[in-house]
Short mmCIF file of C-alpha atoms in Angstrom, two decimals:
data_model
loop_
_atom_site.label_atom_id
_atom_site.label_comp_id
_atom_site.label_asym_id
_atom_site.label_seq_id
_atom_site.Cartn_x
_atom_site.Cartn_y
_atom_site.Cartn_z
CA MET P 37 83.50 -17.67 83.11
CA LEU P 38 87.08 -18.16 84.51
CA ARG P 39 88.22 -21.94 84.45
CA SER P 40 90.65 -22.82 87.29
CA MET P 41 91.73 -25.93 89.01
CA VAL P 42 92.92 -25.60 92.52
CA THR P 43 95.35 -28.11 94.26
CA LEU P 44 94.81 -28.46 98.11
CA ASN P 45 97.45 -29.87 100.02
CA ALA P 46 98.14 -30.58 103.87
CA ASN P 47 98.62 -26.97 104.85
CA LEU P 48 95.52 -25.78 102.64
CA ASN P 49 97.49 -23.54 100.39
CA CYS P 50 95.67 -22.94 97.41
CA LYS P 51 97.39 -22.17 93.92
CA CYS P 52 95.13 -20.88 91.09
CA VAL P 53 96.36 -20.66 87.60
CA SER P 54 94.33 -18.81 84.95
CA MET P 55 93.40 -20.43 81.76
CA PRO P 56 95.43 -19.77 78.60
CA LYS P 57 93.70 -17.42 76.11
CA ASN P 58 94.53 -19.84 72.82
CA VAL P 59 92.43 -22.57 74.09
CA TRP P 60 90.53 -23.81 71.05
CA PRO P 61 86.92 -24.67 71.19
CA MET P 62 85.66 -27.90 70.08
CA SER P 63 84.33 -26.97 66.37
CA ALA P 64 84.07 -28.21 62.67
CA ASN P 65 87.28 -26.30 62.14
CA TRP P 66 89.34 -28.52 64.66
CA CYS P 67 87.95 -31.70 63.24
CA GLN P 68 88.92 -30.49 59.72
CA TYR P 69 92.38 -29.60 60.96
CA SER P 70 93.00 -32.84 62.91
CA THR P 71 91.67 -34.92 59.88
CA GLN P 72 94.45 -33.43 57.75
CA LEU P 73 97.01 -34.42 60.39
CA SER P 74 96.09 -38.03 60.25
CA PRO P 75 99.23 -40.09 59.00
CA GLN P 76 99.15 -41.97 55.75
CA LEU P 77 99.65 -45.66 56.81
CA VAL P 78 102.02 -46.77 54.12
CA PRO P 79 104.43 -49.49 54.99
CA ASN P 80 107.91 -48.38 55.18
CA GLU P 81 111.17 -50.21 55.97
CA LYS P 82 110.95 -50.31 59.80
CA PHE P 83 107.18 -51.59 59.65
CA ASN P 84 108.07 -54.26 56.89
CA ALA P 85 111.07 -55.57 59.05
CA PHE P 86 108.48 -55.97 61.97
CA VAL P 87 105.78 -57.71 59.75
CA ALA P 88 108.50 -59.87 58.25
CA GLN P 89 109.50 -61.24 61.64
CA MET P 90 105.89 -61.78 62.52
CA ASN P 91 105.25 -63.61 59.24
CA ALA P 92 108.36 -65.89 59.93
CA GLU P 93 106.71 -66.86 63.52
CA LYS P 94 103.43 -67.63 61.60
CA ARG P 95 105.30 -70.07 59.16
CA MET P 96 107.14 -71.66 62.11
CA ALA P 97 103.65 -72.15 63.80
CA ASN P 98 102.57 -74.41 60.91
CA ARG P 99 104.90 -76.96 62.24
CA TYR P 100 103.44 -76.83 65.86
CA LEU P 101 101.57 -79.53 66.90
CA LEU P 102 99.33 -79.39 70.41
CA ILE P 103 98.85 -82.56 72.32
CA GLU P 104 96.56 -82.76 75.08
CA ASP P 105 97.43 -85.46 77.43
CA LYS P 106 94.44 -87.44 79.03
CA CYS P 107 96.63 -90.22 80.57
CA ASN P 108 99.54 -88.35 82.09
CA SER P 109 102.05 -89.87 79.53
CA LEU P 110 103.81 -86.75 78.44
CA ALA P 111 106.42 -87.09 81.10
CA LYS P 112 107.41 -90.39 79.80
CA LEU P 113 107.73 -89.24 76.28
CA ASN P 114 110.73 -87.39 74.77
CA ALA P 115 111.59 -85.95 71.13
CA HIS P 116 112.90 -89.39 70.02
CA ASN P 117 109.78 -91.24 71.14
CA LEU P 118 107.59 -88.77 69.64
CA SER P 119 109.47 -88.80 66.25
CA GLN P 120 108.72 -92.60 66.13
CA LEU P 121 105.09 -92.35 66.86
CA LEU P 122 104.68 -89.20 64.27
CA ASP P 123 106.94 -90.39 61.75
CA THR P 124 108.68 -87.22 61.47
CA ARG P 125 111.69 -85.40 63.29
CA VAL P 126 110.68 -83.69 66.49
CA ASN P 127 112.84 -80.74 67.28
CA HIS P 128 111.55 -79.61 70.67
CA ILE P 129 108.86 -80.09 73.16
CA HIS P 130 107.28 -77.44 75.56
CA ARG P 131 105.31 -78.78 78.27
CA TRP P 132 102.87 -77.15 80.63
CA SER P 133 100.05 -77.74 82.93
CA PHE P 134 96.79 -75.46 83.33
CA ASN P 135 93.64 -76.21 85.42
CA GLN P 136 94.76 -79.87 85.73
CA ASN P 137 95.19 -80.04 81.97
CA SER P 138 98.77 -81.60 80.76
CA CYS P 139 99.69 -80.44 77.58
CA ALA P 140 102.73 -80.10 75.14
CA LEU P 141 103.49 -77.94 72.02
CA VAL P 142 105.53 -80.02 69.71
CA GLU P 143 107.79 -78.40 67.16
CA LEU P 144 108.08 -80.52 64.06
CA ASN P 145 110.73 -80.64 61.39
CA GLU P 146 108.06 -80.61 58.68
CA ASP P 147 104.64 -79.21 58.08
CA ASN P 148 103.02 -82.60 57.84
CA TYR P 149 103.08 -85.55 60.30
CA TYR P 150 101.96 -89.00 60.01
CA LEU P 151 100.34 -91.29 62.58
CA ARG P 152 101.20 -95.07 62.69
CA ARG P 153 98.06 -97.04 62.41
CA ASP P 154 98.64 -98.96 65.55
CA ILE P 155 98.63 -95.68 67.54
CA ARG P 156 96.21 -93.68 65.97
CA ARG P 157 93.33 -94.40 68.52
CA ASN P 158 95.78 -93.71 71.33
CA PHE P 159 95.83 -89.96 69.84
CA GLY P 160 92.16 -89.86 69.50
CA CYS P 161 92.16 -89.83 65.75
CA ASP P 162 89.70 -91.36 63.21
CA ASP P 163 90.30 -94.85 62.64
CA SER P 164 88.27 -95.52 59.65
CA ARG P 165 91.20 -95.89 57.14
CA ARG P 166 92.47 -99.18 58.41
CA SER P 167 94.03 -100.50 55.40
CA GLN P 168 96.57 -97.77 55.35
CA LEU P 169 99.78 -98.20 57.08
CA THR P 170 99.96 -94.22 57.85
CA VAL P 171 97.36 -91.59 58.02
CA LYS P 172 98.66 -88.22 56.61
CA THR P 173 97.33 -85.48 58.91
CA ASN P 174 98.31 -82.22 57.00
CA GLY P 175 96.54 -79.48 58.67
CA LEU P 176 95.64 -81.31 61.85
CA LYS P 177 97.04 -79.19 64.60
CA PHE P 178 95.96 -81.10 67.71
CA ILE P 179 95.77 -84.62 68.79
CA THR P 180 94.43 -86.03 72.04
CA LEU P 181 96.48 -88.61 73.83
CA LYS P 182 94.16 -91.02 75.35
CA THR P 183 96.49 -94.03 76.38
CA CYS P 184 100.13 -94.17 76.71
CA PRO P 185 101.48 -95.58 73.37
CA ARG P 186 103.72 -98.76 73.65
CA LEU P 187 107.48 -97.98 72.78
CA SER P 188 110.02 -100.54 71.48
CA PRO P 189 111.87 -101.87 74.40
CA ASN P 190 115.37 -100.86 72.97
CA LYS P 191 114.04 -97.28 72.51
CA THR P 192 112.28 -96.59 75.80
CA ASN P 193 112.68 -93.14 76.96
CA SER P 194 115.60 -92.76 79.49
CA GLY P 195 114.14 -89.92 81.04
CA ASN P 196 113.07 -86.45 80.22
CA ASN P 197 114.72 -83.42 81.67
CA ASP P 198 112.36 -80.84 80.33
CA VAL P 199 110.46 -78.58 82.92
CA ILE P 200 106.66 -78.72 82.96
CA ARG P 201 105.51 -75.29 83.52
CA GLU P 202 102.70 -74.51 85.81
CA MET P 203 100.48 -71.80 84.03
CA THR P 204 98.34 -69.58 86.58
CA THR P 205 94.88 -68.77 86.20
CA ARG P 206 93.51 -65.57 85.01
CA ARG P 207 92.10 -65.08 88.59
CA ARG P 208 95.51 -65.65 90.36
CA ASP P 209 97.06 -63.16 87.82
CA ALA P 210 94.66 -60.47 89.04
CA SER P 211 95.95 -60.68 92.66
CA TYR P 212 97.71 -57.89 94.37
CA LEU P 213 101.16 -57.65 95.71
CA ASN P 214 101.78 -58.35 99.30
CA THR P 215 104.02 -55.46 100.16
CA ASN P 216 104.63 -56.64 103.62
CA TYR P 217 106.25 -59.81 102.45
CA LEU P 218 108.24 -58.07 99.57
CA ARG P 219 109.48 -55.68 102.37
CA GLN P 220 111.09 -58.93 104.23
CA ILE P 221 112.53 -60.73 101.09
CA MET P 222 113.64 -57.76 98.80
CA LYS P 223 116.92 -56.20 100.16
CA THR P 224 117.37 -53.62 97.43
CA ASN P 225 115.14 -51.47 95.27
CA GLU P 226 116.97 -52.98 92.08
CA GLU P 227 116.06 -56.61 93.43
CA LEU P 228 112.50 -55.57 93.81
CA LEU P 229 112.38 -53.99 90.09
CA SER P 230 113.73 -57.28 88.66
CA TYR P 231 111.08 -59.20 90.41
CA LEU P 232 108.34 -57.00 89.22
CA VAL P 233 109.49 -56.69 85.89
CA TYR P 234 110.71 -60.12 84.91
CA GLY P 235 108.87 -62.18 87.50
CA LYS P 236 106.42 -63.12 85.06
CA HIS P 237 108.32 -63.01 81.77
CA PHE P 238 106.83 -63.63 78.70
CA ASP P 239 108.90 -66.63 77.40
CA VAL P 240 109.30 -68.65 74.29
CA LEU P 241 106.38 -70.89 75.22
CA ASP P 242 104.19 -67.98 75.68
CA LEU P 243 105.20 -66.48 72.03
CA LYS P 244 104.88 -69.94 70.47
CA LEU P 245 101.46 -70.68 71.93
CA ARG P 246 100.03 -67.53 70.67
CA PHE P 247 101.17 -68.04 67.09
CA TYR P 248 100.01 -71.76 67.24
CA ILE P 249 96.51 -70.22 68.03
CA ILE P 250 96.86 -67.79 65.11
CA SER P 251 97.65 -70.73 62.82
CA GLN P 252 94.94 -72.83 64.01
CA LEU P 253 92.24 -70.15 63.53
CA GLU P 254 93.60 -69.25 59.98
CA GLN P 255 93.09 -73.00 59.13
CA TYR P 256 89.48 -72.87 60.21
CA ILE P 257 88.57 -69.29 59.13
CA CYS P 258 91.04 -68.32 56.19
CA HIS P 259 90.59 -71.53 54.52
CA THR P 260 86.91 -71.70 54.47
CA PHE P 261 84.47 -68.71 54.51
CA PHE P 262 87.27 -65.93 54.37
CA LYS P 263 89.88 -66.91 51.63
CA ASN P 264 92.31 -64.30 50.56
CA HIS P 265 92.41 -63.13 53.96
CA GLN P 266 94.80 -63.56 57.00
CA ILE P 267 94.86 -63.02 60.76
CA LEU P 268 97.33 -60.52 62.03
CA PRO P 269 98.15 -60.24 65.62
CA PHE P 270 98.79 -56.99 67.47
CA GLY P 271 98.98 -55.48 71.17
CA SER P 272 101.34 -56.15 74.08
CA SER P 273 101.93 -59.73 73.10
CA ILE P 274 103.43 -58.74 69.90
CA ALA P 275 104.98 -55.44 70.87
CA GLY P 276 107.13 -57.05 73.48
CA LEU P 277 105.10 -56.03 76.53
CA GLY P 278 103.18 -59.03 77.10
CA THR P 279 103.03 -61.36 80.17
CA PRO P 280 101.78 -64.96 80.27
CA ASN P 281 98.36 -63.86 80.87
CA SER P 282 98.34 -61.22 78.46
CA ASP P 283 95.31 -61.07 75.82
CA LEU P 284 95.72 -62.05 72.34
CA ASP P 285 94.33 -59.27 69.98
CA LEU P 286 93.64 -60.47 66.48
CA VAL P 287 92.20 -58.90 63.29
CA LEU P 288 91.22 -60.38 59.90
CA VAL P 289 92.39 -58.47 57.10
CA PRO P 290 92.30 -59.04 53.28
CA ASN P 291 95.52 -60.12 51.60
CA LYS P 292 94.83 -57.23 49.11
CA LEU P 293 92.69 -54.21 48.84
CA SER P 294 89.51 -55.00 47.04
CA GLU P 295 86.59 -52.89 45.87
CA ASP P 296 84.07 -54.85 47.94
CA GLN P 297 86.29 -54.33 51.09
CA LEU P 298 84.01 -53.35 54.29
CA SER P 299 83.87 -49.65 55.24
CA ARG P 300 82.74 -48.30 58.52
CA GLU P 301 80.17 -46.02 56.85
CA GLY P 302 78.79 -48.46 54.33
CA ASP P 303 78.26 -51.96 55.57
CA ARG P 304 78.39 -52.40 59.31
CA GLN P 305 75.45 -55.00 59.18
CA ARG P 306 77.77 -57.13 56.88
CA LEU P 307 80.52 -56.90 59.41
CA THR P 308 78.58 -57.97 62.29
CA THR P 309 77.06 -60.75 60.08
CA ASN P 310 80.62 -62.05 59.35
CA LEU P 311 81.70 -61.66 63.09
CA ASN P 312 78.56 -63.81 64.14
CA LEU P 313 79.63 -66.27 61.35
CA ILE P 314 83.09 -66.65 62.87
CA ALA P 315 81.60 -67.00 66.31
CA ASP P 316 79.53 -69.71 65.34
CA LEU P 317 82.21 -71.58 63.47
CA LEU P 318 84.69 -71.45 66.03
CA GLN P 319 82.09 -72.17 68.99
CA HIS P 320 80.82 -75.29 67.17
CA SER P 321 83.65 -76.60 65.14
CA VAL P 322 86.86 -76.05 66.59
CA PRO P 323 88.01 -77.58 69.97
CA TYR P 324 89.53 -75.63 73.01
CA TYR P 325 87.77 -72.41 72.59
CA SER P 326 84.87 -71.36 74.84
CA HIS P 327 83.29 -68.48 76.86
CA PHE P 328 82.36 -66.63 73.63
CA SER P 329 81.11 -63.09 74.03
CA ARG P 330 79.91 -61.00 71.03
CA ILE P 331 80.50 -57.18 71.28
CA LEU P 332 78.91 -56.03 68.04
CA LYS P 333 77.42 -52.65 69.14
CA ALA P 334 81.09 -51.08 69.93
CA ARG P 335 82.64 -48.66 67.80
CA ILE P 336 84.89 -51.45 66.47
CA PRO P 337 82.83 -54.60 67.00
CA ILE P 338 84.80 -57.75 68.32
CA ILE P 339 84.14 -61.25 69.42
CA LYS P 340 85.96 -62.29 72.68
CA PHE P 341 86.52 -66.02 73.75
CA GLY P 342 89.07 -67.85 75.62
CA PHE P 343 91.53 -70.73 74.95
CA GLU P 344 90.88 -73.55 77.41
CA LEU P 345 94.30 -75.03 77.65
CA ALA P 346 96.07 -71.79 78.73
CA PRO P 347 95.26 -68.28 80.42
CA ILE P 348 94.96 -66.69 77.13
CA ASP P 349 91.82 -64.48 76.31
CA ILE P 350 91.38 -63.66 72.67
CA ASP P 351 89.71 -60.64 70.85
CA LEU P 352 89.03 -60.98 67.23
CA SER P 353 88.11 -57.95 64.90
CA ILE P 354 87.56 -57.62 61.24
CA GLU P 355 89.45 -54.53 59.57
CA ILE P 356 87.19 -52.05 58.17
CA SER P 357 89.59 -49.08 57.48
CA PRO P 358 90.56 -48.17 53.87
CA HIS P 359 94.06 -49.34 54.82
CA SER P 360 95.38 -52.77 53.74
CA VAL P 361 96.90 -53.18 57.38
CA HIS P 362 95.22 -52.47 60.72
CA SER P 363 96.41 -49.60 62.72
CA GLY P 364 96.76 -51.59 65.77
CA VAL P 365 99.51 -53.60 63.88
CA TYR P 366 101.29 -50.30 63.13
CA MET P 367 100.98 -49.15 66.80
CA SER P 368 102.62 -52.75 67.83
CA ALA P 369 105.51 -52.10 65.64
CA TYR P 370 106.02 -48.50 66.83
CA LEU P 371 106.00 -49.88 70.40
CA ASN P 372 108.25 -52.71 69.71
CA HIS P 373 110.58 -50.18 67.75
CA CYS P 374 110.67 -48.12 71.02
CA ILE P 375 111.43 -51.03 73.06
CA LEU P 376 114.44 -52.01 71.01
CA LEU P 377 115.84 -48.51 71.31
CA HIS P 378 116.41 -48.69 75.09
CA PRO P 379 115.84 -51.52 77.70
CA CYS P 380 114.45 -49.05 80.18
CA VAL P 381 111.20 -48.52 77.76
CA ARG P 382 109.84 -51.89 78.39
CA ASP P 383 110.86 -51.79 82.16
CA LEU P 384 109.19 -48.70 82.78
CA ILE P 385 105.97 -49.62 81.06
CA LEU P 386 105.72 -52.83 82.80
CA LEU P 387 106.55 -51.40 86.19
CA LEU P 388 104.07 -48.63 85.94
CA ARG P 389 101.34 -51.07 84.78
CA VAL P 390 101.92 -53.13 88.02
CA TRP P 391 101.91 -49.94 90.12
CA ALA P 392 98.55 -48.55 88.36
CA LYS P 393 97.14 -52.13 88.92
CA GLN P 394 98.03 -52.36 92.50
CA HIS P 395 96.20 -49.09 93.30
CA LYS P 396 93.23 -50.20 91.10
CA LEU P 397 93.98 -47.32 88.57
CA LEU P 398 93.73 -50.00 85.79
CA LYS P 399 90.87 -51.74 84.14
CA PRO P 400 90.56 -55.11 85.71
CA LYS P 401 91.01 -58.27 83.59
CA ASN P 402 87.74 -59.52 84.64
CA TRP P 403 85.83 -56.32 83.89
CA SER P 404 82.46 -56.91 82.12
CA THR P 405 82.91 -56.56 78.32
CA HIS P 406 79.30 -54.79 78.32
CA ILE P 407 80.27 -52.00 80.59
CA VAL P 408 82.49 -48.93 79.72
CA TYR P 409 85.26 -48.69 82.25
CA ASN P 410 85.70 -45.00 83.42
CA GLY P 411 89.48 -45.20 84.24
CA PHE P 412 92.91 -45.99 82.53
CA THR P 413 93.34 -49.14 80.26
CA SER P 414 96.74 -50.44 79.96
CA PHE P 415 97.01 -48.98 76.35
CA GLN P 416 96.23 -45.61 77.78
CA LEU P 417 98.92 -45.82 80.28
CA THR P 418 101.16 -46.94 77.83
CA ALA P 419 100.52 -44.09 75.56
CA LEU P 420 101.15 -41.62 78.40
CA VAL P 421 104.35 -43.30 79.30
CA ILE P 422 105.53 -43.20 75.53
CA TYR P 423 104.76 -39.30 75.58
CA PHE P 424 106.95 -38.65 78.51
CA LEU P 425 109.86 -40.71 76.88
CA GLN P 426 109.32 -38.68 73.59
CA LYS P 427 109.94 -35.58 75.67
CA GLN P 428 113.03 -37.02 77.11
CA GLU P 429 114.14 -37.78 73.52
CA ILE P 430 114.55 -41.48 74.56
CA VAL P 431 111.88 -42.69 71.71
CA PRO P 432 110.88 -40.95 68.56
CA PRO P 433 107.46 -39.28 67.83
CA MET P 434 105.19 -41.80 66.08
CA ARG P 435 105.11 -39.57 62.87
CA GLN P 436 108.68 -40.13 62.42
CA PHE P 437 108.49 -43.88 62.72
CA LEU P 438 105.77 -43.85 60.19
CA SER P 439 107.55 -41.65 57.80
CA HIS P 440 109.60 -42.75 54.58
CA THR P 441 112.29 -40.25 55.05
CA SER P 442 115.65 -41.63 55.97
CA ASP P 443 116.04 -39.25 59.13
CA ARG P 444 117.43 -41.27 62.07
CA PHE P 445 116.37 -40.58 65.40
CA ILE P 446 119.31 -39.81 68.08
CA LEU P 447 118.87 -41.29 71.48
CA SER P 448 119.91 -38.35 74.07
CA ARG P 449 119.73 -40.49 77.16
CA ARG P 450 121.59 -43.80 77.19
CA ASP P 451 122.77 -44.11 80.69
CA VAL P 452 119.50 -43.33 82.40
CA SER P 453 118.27 -45.97 84.86
CA THR P 454 114.64 -47.34 85.17
CA LEU P 455 114.30 -45.88 88.67
CA GLU P 456 115.38 -42.29 87.70
CA LEU P 457 112.85 -42.48 84.68
CA LEU P 458 110.14 -43.63 87.31
CA SER P 459 110.74 -40.78 89.58
CA GLU P 460 110.81 -38.29 86.44
CA PHE P 461 107.64 -39.65 85.08
CA LEU P 462 105.61 -39.17 88.29
CA GLU P 463 106.75 -35.64 88.48
CA PHE P 464 106.19 -35.04 84.58
CA VAL P 465 102.46 -36.37 85.06
CA LEU P 466 101.85 -33.72 87.94
CA SER P 467 103.30 -31.01 85.63
CA LEU P 468 100.88 -31.64 82.84
CA ARG P 469 98.38 -28.85 82.26
CA CYS P 470 95.74 -31.37 81.11
CA GLU P 471 92.81 -28.84 81.49
CA TRP P 472 94.25 -26.79 78.50
CA GLU P 473 96.65 -28.98 76.73
CA ALA P 474 95.97 -32.00 74.69
CA ILE P 475 98.69 -34.59 74.23
CA SER P 476 99.83 -36.06 70.82
CA ILE P 477 102.12 -39.08 70.74
CA LEU P 478 101.99 -38.65 66.90
CA ASP P 479 104.10 -35.69 66.97
CA GLY P 480 105.34 -35.86 70.58
CA THR P 481 103.85 -32.48 71.72
CA THR P 482 100.82 -30.92 73.00
CA PHE P 483 98.25 -28.49 71.34
CA PRO P 484 95.21 -26.54 72.78
CA ASN P 485 92.66 -28.81 74.44
CA PRO P 486 89.62 -29.04 72.18
CA GLU P 487 87.43 -30.29 75.08
CA PRO P 488 88.72 -28.53 78.27
CA HIS P 489 85.89 -30.01 80.31
CA LEU P 490 87.35 -33.60 79.87
CA PRO P 491 90.08 -34.34 82.60
CA ILE P 492 92.51 -35.51 79.89
CA TRP P 493 92.69 -35.37 76.11
CA MET P 494 94.99 -37.61 74.33
CA GLN P 495 95.06 -37.87 70.48
CA ASN P 496 94.22 -40.95 68.69
CA PRO P 497 97.31 -41.14 66.42
CA PHE P 498 95.31 -42.72 63.58
CA GLN P 499 92.11 -40.78 63.88
CA THR P 500 93.52 -37.46 65.17
CA GLU P 501 90.00 -36.09 65.83
CA LEU P 502 89.44 -38.55 68.32
CA ASN P 503 90.26 -38.60 72.16
CA MET P 504 91.34 -42.02 73.08
CA CYS P 505 91.00 -41.31 76.82
CA ARG P 506 87.43 -39.98 76.38
CA ASN P 507 86.09 -42.80 78.97
CA ILE P 508 88.28 -41.43 81.88
CA THR P 509 86.08 -39.63 84.40
CA PRO P 510 87.30 -36.77 86.53
CA VAL P 511 86.93 -38.84 89.79
CA LYS P 512 89.33 -41.56 88.33
CA PHE P 513 91.66 -39.04 86.97
CA ASP P 514 91.94 -37.24 90.25
CA LYS P 515 92.59 -40.50 92.04
CA PHE P 516 95.33 -41.21 89.47
CA LEU P 517 97.01 -37.85 90.31
CA GLU P 518 96.76 -38.27 93.96
CA ILE P 519 98.37 -41.63 93.78
CA THR P 520 101.02 -40.07 91.51
CA HIS P 521 101.55 -37.50 93.87
CA LEU P 522 102.01 -39.61 96.90
CA SER P 523 104.29 -42.00 95.14
CA SER P 524 106.36 -38.98 93.91
CA GLU P 525 106.75 -37.69 97.19
CA ILE P 526 107.91 -41.25 98.40
CA MET P 527 110.66 -41.39 95.78
CA LYS P 528 111.91 -37.94 96.73
CA THR P 529 113.12 -39.02 100.03
CA LYS P 530 116.77 -39.81 100.41
CA ALA P 531 116.69 -43.67 101.18
CA PHE P 532 113.27 -44.50 99.74
CA ASN P 533 112.03 -48.11 99.58
CA LEU P 534 110.57 -48.63 96.43
CA VAL P 535 107.96 -51.08 97.85
CA ASP P 536 106.33 -48.33 99.43
CA ILE P 537 104.82 -46.89 96.33
CA PHE P 538 102.93 -50.26 95.69
CA ASP P 539 101.45 -50.12 99.26
CA LYS P 540 97.61 -50.43 98.03
CA ASP P 541 96.63 -48.73 101.28
CA LEU P 542 98.85 -45.59 100.25
CA HIS P 543 95.80 -43.55 99.47
CA MET P 544 94.17 -44.37 102.80
CA ASN P 545 97.43 -43.61 104.67
CA SER P 546 97.65 -39.98 103.49
CA TYR P 547 94.43 -39.51 105.25
CA ALA P 548 95.61 -40.38 108.51
CA ASN P 549 99.04 -38.37 107.93
CA GLY P 550 96.94 -35.16 106.87
CA SER P 551 98.87 -35.02 103.48
CA LYS P 552 96.32 -35.88 101.06
CA THR P 553 96.16 -34.08 97.71
CA SER P 554 93.05 -33.73 96.05
CA ARG P 555 92.00 -31.93 92.84
CA ILE P 556 88.80 -30.14 92.62
CA ASP P 557 87.02 -28.05 89.93
CA VAL P 558 86.30 -24.73 91.12
CA GLU P 559 84.76 -23.31 87.96
CA ASN P 560 81.56 -22.15 89.76
CA LEU P 561 83.53 -20.20 92.50
CA PHE P 562 84.77 -17.69 90.02
CA ILE P 563 82.72 -15.25 87.91
CA ASP P 564 83.94 -12.81 85.21
#
């Protein structure tokens, strides 16, 4: 049987391409070969530098204090006033509001703080120790301000110039771009690019708030039932691709390898038991966390929950690989390394995420956790962009990043712009022969597709026998190619308007213009 994919365009020209003879069938030999290619996750200098920076943020988070304001008094308090009340120096106050909650993240000069006896009730703390002048609150990472504390007349706040940031809800963040409005206010493509990439910038508060959450969770999880463990973050928020509404991906890992460490093959029941224990502990003992969902039958079981005082959804898993560090942390370190090599890397990834989301090509944020999504996720799209950048010699293959050799990656294109890369990426995707070639970001190359019946095969860089795009169906992939083709045609025009590729009716307009591109499988039309 001859396999062929036919591209139909407006004038109904057909182009048939025969299948290469060296396509490998999916077999035990392939699995054995791919397993041998799996990298050994041994920390090297680049990875250790990334982890050192992450640990520094975690240590700083031990000095963060969360204040929930029940009486709208935070605007009247500055760092000097809080220093009086907490009996320690306050370095900075980050203020925000979310769902009618006024909050502040306070950076203290020390890990410990003290509450004066006369204001403990104002902060919602236990008032049973009346005989003491102060109450040491080492480890208490949050307080509730119930009434405005009385301040000394000679030290009254003279005004606070800090901006109180308004955080949007998760639902509002999922809204689509109003392209008609953008056409009116954005005069140039560069102006629109800056708005889309930096309009929802991941700022200092977003990062510090996530590390505060990590510090608080470690206090309750790692200091009780899971001693000698720590919580490590990974994903977009840590890699440098985060937005204020990005999820916080966390993994509980042992500080050192031990013989009784969990394994995927040996003790899945123990793993789910531990996740249930953590979920019960957080749900009933720790404030500000809600909407718990236990996804225990997935390939990698997780618990999902939300932070009530900011638009942050949290995914927590337990490391069960034989490695001391979670593979997601390695991926985050690699992505962060790529972003630091060239500023266009981050801009291109974020721009394409907005583009894919606008055309409903990405998994929605409110998608049910119990239903497998049959389209692209943000990570899968990011991996495809990384492969494109590897072929452009802008970022190195992942294996080179993971290696312990002293070979330095030489950047070949320093002066390229984000818009140039965007146009090249769209054409690059259309040139891929996904029916016959599988993609490897581990080596920055392709190899014969082990499962040609799947629309796209992208190698998991840590378990190389797995296809990390296996969930994508032909219908979803065809739509992705159609939108890519239409967007590419727009960018080929001499004076194109960038906002046109974000028109959510782009797909429907192609029908009216008679130029819709469709990709269909015509396997049954050909017989040997």
